[in-house]
Amino acid sequence: GITEEGGRAIADSLKGNKSLRTLNLSDNRLSDNGASAIAEDLKVNETLTELRLSYNGITEEGGRAIADCLKGNKSLRTLELGSNRLSDNGASAIAEALKVNETLTELHL
């Protein structure tokens, strides 16, 4: 499976990508660092509408990075984070981000 190194490489490609709409990285080993790299680059990506990161060993740290991304992202409609270890604090951070996010319509935790 893809580890955080591969996750960072994919994240780098998201910065300038103008065509990708769906990214499914479920059932890999991205961990917090890979998820955080993807979240960081999603802050500037304007085309991705669906992100699937289930089963990646993402914990509270990665959840907080994704939450931070959600505050400014204007394209993401679907986010799947099921079967990770976000904890109550990670889920709370995402819940706070949802208060200002205006595009997300589907969330799976």
Short mmCIF file of N, CA and C in Angstrom, two decimals:
data_model
loop_
_atom_site.label_atom_id
_atom_site.label_comp_id
_atom_site.label_asym_id
_atom_site.label_seq_id
_atom_site.Cartn_x
_atom_site.Cartn_y
_atom_site.Cartn_z
N GLY A 1 0.80 -1.19 0.00
CA GLY A 1 0.00 0.00 0.00
C GLY A 1 0.85 1.26 0.00
N ILE A 2 0.22 2.36 -0.16
CA ILE A 2 0.88 3.66 -0.21
C ILE A 2 1.13 4.15 1.22
N THR A 3 2.36 4.59 1.47
CA THR A 3 2.71 5.11 2.78
C THR A 3 2.73 6.64 2.74
N GLU A 4 3.20 7.26 3.82
CA GLU A 4 3.21 8.72 3.87
C GLU A 4 4.08 9.32 2.77
N GLU A 5 5.14 8.64 2.36
CA GLU A 5 5.99 9.14 1.28
C GLU A 5 5.20 9.26 -0.02
N GLY A 6 4.45 8.23 -0.36
CA GLY A 6 3.60 8.29 -1.54
C GLY A 6 2.50 9.32 -1.40
N GLY A 7 2.00 9.46 -0.18
CA GLY A 7 0.97 10.46 0.09
C GLY A 7 1.48 11.87 -0.16
N ARG A 8 2.73 12.10 0.23
CA ARG A 8 3.33 13.43 -0.01
C ARG A 8 3.50 13.70 -1.50
N ALA A 9 3.90 12.68 -2.24
CA ALA A 9 4.06 12.83 -3.69
C ALA A 9 2.72 13.15 -4.36
N ILE A 10 1.69 12.46 -3.93
CA ILE A 10 0.36 12.73 -4.48
C ILE A 10 -0.10 14.12 -4.08
N ALA A 11 0.18 14.49 -2.84
CA ALA A 11 -0.20 15.83 -2.36
C ALA A 11 0.44 16.91 -3.22
N ASP A 12 1.72 16.74 -3.55
CA ASP A 12 2.41 17.73 -4.37
C ASP A 12 1.74 17.90 -5.73
N SER A 13 1.21 16.81 -6.27
CA SER A 13 0.57 16.89 -7.58
C SER A 13 -0.78 17.61 -7.51
N LEU A 14 -1.38 17.68 -6.32
CA LEU A 14 -2.68 18.33 -6.18
C LEU A 14 -2.60 19.85 -6.29
N LYS A 15 -1.44 20.40 -6.01
CA LYS A 15 -1.28 21.87 -6.00
C LYS A 15 -1.70 22.50 -7.33
N GLY A 16 -1.20 21.95 -8.41
CA GLY A 16 -1.47 22.55 -9.71
C GLY A 16 -2.46 21.79 -10.56
N ASN A 17 -2.96 20.67 -10.06
CA ASN A 17 -3.87 19.86 -10.86
C ASN A 17 -5.21 20.56 -11.05
N LYS A 18 -5.69 20.57 -12.30
CA LYS A 18 -6.95 21.25 -12.62
C LYS A 18 -8.01 20.28 -13.14
N SER A 19 -7.72 18.96 -13.13
CA SER A 19 -8.69 18.03 -13.73
C SER A 19 -9.19 16.94 -12.80
N LEU A 20 -8.41 16.54 -11.81
CA LEU A 20 -8.81 15.44 -10.94
C LEU A 20 -10.00 15.83 -10.06
N ARG A 21 -11.03 15.01 -10.08
CA ARG A 21 -12.23 15.28 -9.30
C ARG A 21 -12.36 14.34 -8.09
N THR A 22 -11.91 13.08 -8.25
CA THR A 22 -12.04 12.08 -7.19
C THR A 22 -10.68 11.48 -6.88
N LEU A 23 -10.34 11.39 -5.60
CA LEU A 23 -9.11 10.76 -5.16
C LEU A 23 -9.45 9.74 -4.08
N ASN A 24 -9.22 8.47 -4.38
CA ASN A 24 -9.51 7.39 -3.44
C ASN A 24 -8.20 6.76 -3.00
N LEU A 25 -7.80 7.04 -1.78
CA LEU A 25 -6.58 6.47 -1.20
C LEU A 25 -6.91 5.57 -0.01
N SER A 26 -8.13 5.09 0.04
CA SER A 26 -8.54 4.22 1.14
C SER A 26 -7.72 2.94 1.18
N ASP A 27 -7.60 2.39 2.38
CA ASP A 27 -6.94 1.11 2.60
C ASP A 27 -5.46 1.14 2.24
N ASN A 28 -4.79 2.20 2.69
CA ASN A 28 -3.35 2.33 2.53
C ASN A 28 -2.73 2.60 3.90
N ARG A 29 -1.52 3.13 3.92
CA ARG A 29 -0.84 3.43 5.18
C ARG A 29 -0.32 4.87 5.17
N LEU A 30 -1.21 5.79 4.85
CA LEU A 30 -0.79 7.20 4.76
C LEU A 30 -0.37 7.77 6.10
N SER A 31 -1.02 7.36 7.16
CA SER A 31 -0.80 7.87 8.51
C SER A 31 -1.06 9.38 8.58
N ASP A 32 -0.76 9.98 9.71
CA ASP A 32 -1.01 11.41 9.91
C ASP A 32 -0.20 12.29 8.96
N ASN A 33 1.06 11.92 8.74
CA ASN A 33 1.91 12.76 7.90
C ASN A 33 1.43 12.80 6.45
N GLY A 34 1.04 11.67 5.91
CA GLY A 34 0.52 11.64 4.54
C GLY A 34 -0.80 12.38 4.43
N ALA A 35 -1.68 12.17 5.41
CA ALA A 35 -2.97 12.86 5.41
C ALA A 35 -2.78 14.37 5.56
N SER A 36 -1.84 14.77 6.40
CA SER A 36 -1.57 16.19 6.61
C SER A 36 -1.03 16.85 5.34
N ALA A 37 -0.16 16.14 4.62
CA ALA A 37 0.38 16.68 3.37
C ALA A 37 -0.73 16.87 2.35
N ILE A 38 -1.62 15.91 2.25
CA ILE A 38 -2.74 16.02 1.32
C ILE A 38 -3.65 17.17 1.74
N ALA A 39 -3.93 17.26 3.02
CA ALA A 39 -4.79 18.34 3.52
C ALA A 39 -4.18 19.70 3.22
N GLU A 40 -2.89 19.84 3.40
CA GLU A 40 -2.22 21.12 3.16
C GLU A 40 -2.37 21.55 1.70
N ASP A 41 -2.20 20.62 0.79
CA ASP A 41 -2.28 20.98 -0.63
C ASP A 41 -3.72 21.12 -1.11
N LEU A 42 -4.66 20.57 -0.38
CA LEU A 42 -6.07 20.77 -0.73
C LEU A 42 -6.53 22.19 -0.41
N LYS A 43 -5.76 22.89 0.37
CA LYS A 43 -6.10 24.28 0.67
C LYS A 43 -6.08 25.13 -0.60
N VAL A 44 -5.25 24.74 -1.58
CA VAL A 44 -5.15 25.51 -2.82
C VAL A 44 -5.76 24.80 -4.03
N ASN A 45 -6.07 23.52 -3.91
CA ASN A 45 -6.69 22.79 -5.01
C ASN A 45 -8.15 23.22 -5.14
N GLU A 46 -8.59 23.48 -6.36
CA GLU A 46 -9.94 23.97 -6.58
C GLU A 46 -10.83 23.02 -7.36
N THR A 47 -10.34 21.82 -7.65
CA THR A 47 -11.13 20.92 -8.50
C THR A 47 -11.55 19.62 -7.83
N LEU A 48 -10.81 19.15 -6.82
CA LEU A 48 -11.14 17.87 -6.19
C LEU A 48 -12.46 18.00 -5.42
N THR A 49 -13.41 17.13 -5.74
CA THR A 49 -14.71 17.17 -5.08
C THR A 49 -14.94 15.98 -4.15
N GLU A 50 -14.13 14.94 -4.29
CA GLU A 50 -14.33 13.73 -3.49
C GLU A 50 -12.99 13.19 -3.03
N LEU A 51 -12.85 13.01 -1.71
CA LEU A 51 -11.62 12.48 -1.12
C LEU A 51 -11.97 11.34 -0.19
N ARG A 52 -11.37 10.18 -0.45
CA ARG A 52 -11.61 8.98 0.34
C ARG A 52 -10.30 8.55 1.00
N LEU A 53 -10.28 8.62 2.35
CA LEU A 53 -9.09 8.27 3.12
C LEU A 53 -9.36 7.25 4.22
N SER A 54 -10.36 6.43 4.04
CA SER A 54 -10.69 5.42 5.05
C SER A 54 -9.55 4.40 5.18
N TYR A 55 -9.45 3.80 6.36
CA TYR A 55 -8.46 2.75 6.63
C TYR A 55 -7.03 3.20 6.33
N ASN A 56 -6.59 4.28 6.95
CA ASN A 56 -5.25 4.78 6.72
C ASN A 56 -4.45 5.05 7.99
N GLY A 57 -4.97 4.68 9.13
CA GLY A 57 -4.25 4.90 10.38
C GLY A 57 -4.15 6.37 10.76
N ILE A 58 -5.12 7.16 10.35
CA ILE A 58 -5.12 8.59 10.65
C ILE A 58 -5.67 8.79 12.07
N THR A 59 -4.93 9.56 12.87
CA THR A 59 -5.33 9.82 14.26
C THR A 59 -5.77 11.28 14.41
N GLU A 60 -5.84 11.72 15.63
CA GLU A 60 -6.27 13.09 15.93
C GLU A 60 -5.44 14.13 15.17
N GLU A 61 -4.14 13.94 15.10
CA GLU A 61 -3.25 14.89 14.42
C GLU A 61 -3.66 15.08 12.95
N GLY A 62 -3.85 13.99 12.25
CA GLY A 62 -4.28 14.06 10.85
C GLY A 62 -5.68 14.63 10.73
N GLY A 63 -6.54 14.29 11.68
CA GLY A 63 -7.90 14.82 11.69
C GLY A 63 -7.91 16.33 11.83
N ARG A 64 -7.03 16.84 12.67
CA ARG A 64 -6.94 18.30 12.85
C ARG A 64 -6.43 18.98 11.57
N ALA A 65 -5.48 18.34 10.89
CA ALA A 65 -4.96 18.90 9.63
C ALA A 65 -6.05 18.93 8.57
N ILE A 66 -6.83 17.88 8.51
CA ILE A 66 -7.94 17.82 7.55
C ILE A 66 -8.99 18.88 7.91
N ALA A 67 -9.25 19.04 9.19
CA ALA A 67 -10.21 20.05 9.64
C ALA A 67 -9.74 21.44 9.22
N ASP A 68 -8.47 21.71 9.38
CA ASP A 68 -7.91 23.00 8.99
C ASP A 68 -8.10 23.24 7.49
N CYS A 69 -7.90 22.21 6.71
CA CYS A 69 -8.10 22.29 5.26
C CYS A 69 -9.55 22.61 4.92
N LEU A 70 -10.47 21.98 5.63
CA LEU A 70 -11.89 22.17 5.35
C LEU A 70 -12.35 23.61 5.56
N LYS A 71 -11.67 24.32 6.41
CA LYS A 71 -12.06 25.70 6.69
C LYS A 71 -11.93 26.60 5.47
N GLY A 72 -10.99 26.28 4.58
CA GLY A 72 -10.78 27.14 3.42
C GLY A 72 -11.06 26.51 2.08
N ASN A 73 -11.17 25.18 2.04
CA ASN A 73 -11.38 24.51 0.76
C ASN A 73 -12.76 24.84 0.21
N LYS A 74 -12.81 25.13 -1.10
CA LYS A 74 -14.07 25.55 -1.72
C LYS A 74 -14.61 24.55 -2.74
N SER A 75 -14.00 23.36 -2.84
CA SER A 75 -14.45 22.41 -3.86
C SER A 75 -14.89 21.06 -3.32
N LEU A 76 -14.35 20.63 -2.20
CA LEU A 76 -14.63 19.29 -1.70
C LEU A 76 -16.10 19.12 -1.30
N ARG A 77 -16.73 18.09 -1.84
CA ARG A 77 -18.14 17.80 -1.54
C ARG A 77 -18.30 16.55 -0.68
N THR A 78 -17.42 15.56 -0.90
CA THR A 78 -17.50 14.28 -0.19
C THR A 78 -16.16 13.98 0.47
N LEU A 79 -16.21 13.61 1.76
CA LEU A 79 -15.01 13.25 2.51
C LEU A 79 -15.29 11.97 3.28
N GLU A 80 -14.46 10.96 3.04
CA GLU A 80 -14.58 9.69 3.77
C GLU A 80 -13.34 9.48 4.62
N LEU A 81 -13.56 9.34 5.92
CA LEU A 81 -12.47 9.12 6.88
C LEU A 81 -12.77 7.94 7.79
N GLY A 82 -13.71 7.09 7.42
CA GLY A 82 -14.10 5.97 8.26
C GLY A 82 -12.96 5.00 8.55
N SER A 83 -13.09 4.30 9.65
CA SER A 83 -12.14 3.27 10.07
C SER A 83 -10.72 3.81 10.23
N ASN A 84 -10.62 5.02 10.74
CA ASN A 84 -9.37 5.59 11.19
C ASN A 84 -9.46 5.73 12.70
N ARG A 85 -8.50 6.38 13.32
CA ARG A 85 -8.50 6.56 14.78
C ARG A 85 -8.46 8.05 15.12
N LEU A 86 -9.46 8.77 14.62
CA LEU A 86 -9.48 10.23 14.78
C LEU A 86 -9.65 10.68 16.22
N SER A 87 -10.28 9.91 17.04
CA SER A 87 -10.60 10.22 18.43
C SER A 87 -11.66 11.31 18.51
N ASP A 88 -12.16 11.52 19.70
CA ASP A 88 -13.18 12.56 19.91
C ASP A 88 -12.64 13.95 19.56
N ASN A 89 -11.38 14.20 19.88
CA ASN A 89 -10.79 15.51 19.61
C ASN A 89 -10.65 15.77 18.10
N GLY A 90 -10.25 14.76 17.36
CA GLY A 90 -10.16 14.91 15.91
C GLY A 90 -11.53 15.14 15.30
N ALA A 91 -12.52 14.40 15.78
CA ALA A 91 -13.89 14.59 15.29
C ALA A 91 -14.42 15.97 15.66
N SER A 92 -14.08 16.45 16.84
CA SER A 92 -14.51 17.78 17.26
C SER A 92 -13.90 18.86 16.39
N ALA A 93 -12.63 18.69 16.01
CA ALA A 93 -11.97 19.66 15.13
C ALA A 93 -12.68 19.70 13.77
N ILE A 94 -13.05 18.54 13.26
CA ILE A 94 -13.78 18.49 11.99
C ILE A 94 -15.15 19.14 12.14
N ALA A 95 -15.80 18.88 13.25
CA ALA A 95 -17.12 19.49 13.49
C ALA A 95 -17.02 21.01 13.51
N GLU A 96 -15.98 21.55 14.12
CA GLU A 96 -15.78 23.00 14.15
C GLU A 96 -15.57 23.54 12.73
N ALA A 97 -14.81 22.81 11.93
CA ALA A 97 -14.55 23.25 10.56
C ALA A 97 -15.82 23.27 9.72
N LEU A 98 -16.73 22.36 10.02
CA LEU A 98 -17.98 22.30 9.28
C LEU A 98 -18.84 23.55 9.49
N LYS A 99 -18.60 24.25 10.56
CA LYS A 99 -19.36 25.48 10.84
C LYS A 99 -19.07 26.57 9.81
N VAL A 100 -17.88 26.52 9.21
CA VAL A 100 -17.51 27.54 8.22
C VAL A 100 -17.39 27.00 6.80
N ASN A 101 -17.27 25.69 6.65
CA ASN A 101 -17.19 25.10 5.31
C ASN A 101 -18.55 25.18 4.63
N GLU A 102 -18.57 25.63 3.39
CA GLU A 102 -19.82 25.82 2.67
C GLU A 102 -20.04 24.86 1.52
N THR A 103 -19.14 23.90 1.33
CA THR A 103 -19.25 23.03 0.16
C THR A 103 -19.46 21.55 0.48
N LEU A 104 -18.95 21.09 1.62
CA LEU A 104 -19.04 19.66 1.95
C LEU A 104 -20.49 19.24 2.16
N THR A 105 -20.92 18.22 1.42
CA THR A 105 -22.30 17.74 1.55
C THR A 105 -22.37 16.31 2.06
N GLU A 106 -21.24 15.62 2.08
CA GLU A 106 -21.24 14.23 2.51
C GLU A 106 -19.97 13.95 3.32
N LEU A 107 -20.15 13.44 4.55
CA LEU A 107 -19.03 13.16 5.43
C LEU A 107 -19.22 11.79 6.06
N HIS A 108 -18.20 10.94 5.95
CA HIS A 108 -18.24 9.60 6.54
C HIS A 108 -17.10 9.49 7.55
N LEU A 109 -17.47 9.30 8.81
CA LEU A 109 -16.48 9.12 9.86
C LEU A 109 -16.59 7.73 10.43
#
